[in-house]
Short mmCIF file of C-alpha atoms in Angstrom, two decimals:
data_model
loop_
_atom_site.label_atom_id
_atom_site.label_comp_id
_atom_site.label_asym_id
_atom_site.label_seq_id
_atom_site.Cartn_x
_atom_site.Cartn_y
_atom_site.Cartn_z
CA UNK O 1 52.61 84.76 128.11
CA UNK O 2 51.13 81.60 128.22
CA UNK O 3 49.82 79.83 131.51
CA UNK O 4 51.98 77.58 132.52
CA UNK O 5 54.87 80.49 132.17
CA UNK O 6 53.13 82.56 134.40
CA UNK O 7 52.27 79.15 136.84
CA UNK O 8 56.53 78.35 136.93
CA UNK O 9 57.23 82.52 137.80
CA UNK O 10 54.66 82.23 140.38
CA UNK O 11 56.21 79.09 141.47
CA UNK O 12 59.97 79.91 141.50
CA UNK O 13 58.53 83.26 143.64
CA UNK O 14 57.33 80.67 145.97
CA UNK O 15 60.70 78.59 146.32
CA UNK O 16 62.48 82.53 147.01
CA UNK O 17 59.90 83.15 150.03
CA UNK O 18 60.60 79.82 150.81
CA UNK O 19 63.96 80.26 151.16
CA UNK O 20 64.20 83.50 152.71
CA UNK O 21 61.65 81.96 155.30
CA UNK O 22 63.77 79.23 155.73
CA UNK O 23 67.00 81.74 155.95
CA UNK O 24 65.29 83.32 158.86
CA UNK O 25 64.22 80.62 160.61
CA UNK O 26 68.01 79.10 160.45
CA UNK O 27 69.50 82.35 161.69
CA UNK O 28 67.19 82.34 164.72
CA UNK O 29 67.88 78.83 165.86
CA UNK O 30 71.68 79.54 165.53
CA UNK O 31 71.72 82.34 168.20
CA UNK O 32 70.26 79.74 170.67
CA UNK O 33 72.28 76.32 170.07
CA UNK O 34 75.45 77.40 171.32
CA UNK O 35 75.87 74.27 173.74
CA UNK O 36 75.07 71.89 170.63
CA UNK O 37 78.60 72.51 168.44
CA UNK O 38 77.57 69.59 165.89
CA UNK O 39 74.07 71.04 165.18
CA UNK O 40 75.41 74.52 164.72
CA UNK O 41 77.81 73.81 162.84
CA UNK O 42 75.48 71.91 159.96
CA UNK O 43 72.95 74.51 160.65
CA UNK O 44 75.64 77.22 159.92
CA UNK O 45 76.55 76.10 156.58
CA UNK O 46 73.14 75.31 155.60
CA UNK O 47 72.07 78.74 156.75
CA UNK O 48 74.94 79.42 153.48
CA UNK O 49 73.45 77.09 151.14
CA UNK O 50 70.29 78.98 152.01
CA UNK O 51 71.17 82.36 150.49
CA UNK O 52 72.77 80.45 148.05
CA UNK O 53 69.69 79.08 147.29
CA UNK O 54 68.00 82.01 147.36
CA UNK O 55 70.46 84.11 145.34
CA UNK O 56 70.25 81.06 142.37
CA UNK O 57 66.45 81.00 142.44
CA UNK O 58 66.32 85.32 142.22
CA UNK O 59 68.75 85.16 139.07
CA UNK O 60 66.32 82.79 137.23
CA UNK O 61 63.37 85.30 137.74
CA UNK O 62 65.40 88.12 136.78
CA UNK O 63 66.48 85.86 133.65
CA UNK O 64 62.81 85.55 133.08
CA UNK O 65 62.46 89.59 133.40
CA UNK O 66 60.90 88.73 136.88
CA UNK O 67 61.52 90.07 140.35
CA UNK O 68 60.78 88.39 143.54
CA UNK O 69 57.89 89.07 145.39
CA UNK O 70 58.24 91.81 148.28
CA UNK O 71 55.14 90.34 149.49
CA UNK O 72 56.17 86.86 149.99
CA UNK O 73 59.22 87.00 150.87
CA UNK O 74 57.99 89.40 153.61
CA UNK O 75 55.52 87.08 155.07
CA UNK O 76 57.86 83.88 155.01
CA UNK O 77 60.26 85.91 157.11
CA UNK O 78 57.72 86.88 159.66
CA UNK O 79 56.05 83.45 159.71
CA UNK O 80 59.34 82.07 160.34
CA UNK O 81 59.89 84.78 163.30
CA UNK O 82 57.01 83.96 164.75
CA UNK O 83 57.99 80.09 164.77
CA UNK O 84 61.17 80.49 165.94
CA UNK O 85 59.75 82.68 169.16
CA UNK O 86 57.35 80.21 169.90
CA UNK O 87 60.09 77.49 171.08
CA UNK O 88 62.22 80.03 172.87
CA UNK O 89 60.19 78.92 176.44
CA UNK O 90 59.52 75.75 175.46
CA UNK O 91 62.18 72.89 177.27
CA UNK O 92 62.42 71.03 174.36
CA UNK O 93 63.41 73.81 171.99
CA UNK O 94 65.84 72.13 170.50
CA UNK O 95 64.27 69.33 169.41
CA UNK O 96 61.43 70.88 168.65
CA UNK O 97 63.11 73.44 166.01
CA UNK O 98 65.23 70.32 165.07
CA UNK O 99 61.77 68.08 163.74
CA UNK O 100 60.53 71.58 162.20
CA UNK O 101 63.45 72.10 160.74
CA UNK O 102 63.15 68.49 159.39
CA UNK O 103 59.47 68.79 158.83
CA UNK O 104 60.63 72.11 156.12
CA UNK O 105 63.02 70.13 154.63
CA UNK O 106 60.76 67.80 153.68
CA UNK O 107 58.71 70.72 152.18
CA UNK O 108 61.09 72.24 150.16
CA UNK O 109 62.41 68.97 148.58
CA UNK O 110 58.08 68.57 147.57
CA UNK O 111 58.62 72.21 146.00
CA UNK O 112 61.76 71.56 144.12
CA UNK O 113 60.27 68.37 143.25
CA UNK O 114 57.71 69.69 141.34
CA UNK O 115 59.34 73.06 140.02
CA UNK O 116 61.83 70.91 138.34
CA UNK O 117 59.42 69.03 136.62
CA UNK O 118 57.21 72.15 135.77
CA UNK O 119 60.49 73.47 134.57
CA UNK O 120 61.23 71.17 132.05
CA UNK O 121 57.95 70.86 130.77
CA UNK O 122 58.31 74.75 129.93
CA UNK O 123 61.77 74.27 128.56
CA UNK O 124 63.20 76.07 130.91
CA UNK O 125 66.70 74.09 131.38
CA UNK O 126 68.48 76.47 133.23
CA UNK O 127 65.51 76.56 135.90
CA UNK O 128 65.40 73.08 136.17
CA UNK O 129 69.33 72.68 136.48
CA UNK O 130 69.47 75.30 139.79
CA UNK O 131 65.94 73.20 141.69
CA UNK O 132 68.11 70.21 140.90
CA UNK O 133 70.85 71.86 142.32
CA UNK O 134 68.81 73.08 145.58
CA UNK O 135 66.90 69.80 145.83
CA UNK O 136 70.42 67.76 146.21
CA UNK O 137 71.04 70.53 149.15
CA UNK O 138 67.76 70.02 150.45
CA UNK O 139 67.90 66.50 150.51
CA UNK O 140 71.68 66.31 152.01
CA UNK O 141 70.32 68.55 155.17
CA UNK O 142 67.26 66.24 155.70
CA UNK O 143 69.27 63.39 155.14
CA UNK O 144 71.75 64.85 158.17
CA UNK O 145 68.90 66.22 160.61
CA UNK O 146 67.13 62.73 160.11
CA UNK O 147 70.56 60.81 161.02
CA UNK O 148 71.18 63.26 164.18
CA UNK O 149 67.53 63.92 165.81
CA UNK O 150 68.71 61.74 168.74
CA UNK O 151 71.61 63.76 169.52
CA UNK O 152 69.05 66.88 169.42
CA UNK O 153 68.36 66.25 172.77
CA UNK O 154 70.86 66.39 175.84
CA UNK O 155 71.02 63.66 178.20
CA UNK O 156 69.81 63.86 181.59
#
């Protein structure tokens, strides 16, 4: 298997973690935005695009006779646990999950960013075509968290 195989398997492992991080991290913010019906809402149906996401990106590795990783998918869900208890005292929660929700977005559109392009240099179309696919997501949710910050936060 040459190298830069084995670099794009570890990498598309990376995006799944990623994603199931970012899965976990959506589900915890939704149980405690009831009172903002606009933000819950977008965060509900990217919370679907999510495990979309995630479901695309674990068919390529099993197309590449590849599993996830137990491992990392494991510790993206705790670390995003973890985040999403440190807000829950904080008065600002919502805006503070809302610019680390922004700040992740961010991340994963670096990550699909360069899968895609370490994708095509192996050839690997098909790998390529689903980060493209994810990046447009990614980039439509940062797009709508960047227009709506402001409304993130209640008025006095």
């Amino acid at each position: 298997m040459s190298e830069s195989r084995e670099w794009l398997i570890q990498w598309v492992r990376d995006a799944h973690a990623m994603e199931e991080q970012a899965e976990t991290m959506l589900s915890g913010q939704l149980s405690r935005i009831e009172s903002y019906p606009e933000l819950s809402e977008r965060i509900r149906t990217h919370l679907e695009e999510t495990r979309e996401q995630a479901r695309r990106l674990k068919t390529c590795l099993d197309g590449l006779d590849e599993g996830s990783s137990v491992l990392k998918d494991a510790g993206g869900k705790l670390t995003a646990m973890a985040q999403s208890l440190s807000g829950v005292f904080a008065g600002d929660e919502v805006m503070k999950e809302s610019l680390a929700s922004y700040t992740f977005e961010h991340m994963e559109i670096a990550s699909y960013t360069i899968l895609i392009a370490a994708a095509n240099a192996a050839g690997e179309t098909e790998i390529a075509r689903v980060c493209e696919q994810n990046l447009r997501e990614e980039e439509a949710m940062a797009e709508w968290l960047k227009s709506n910050l402001s409304k993130s936060r209640k008025s006095s």
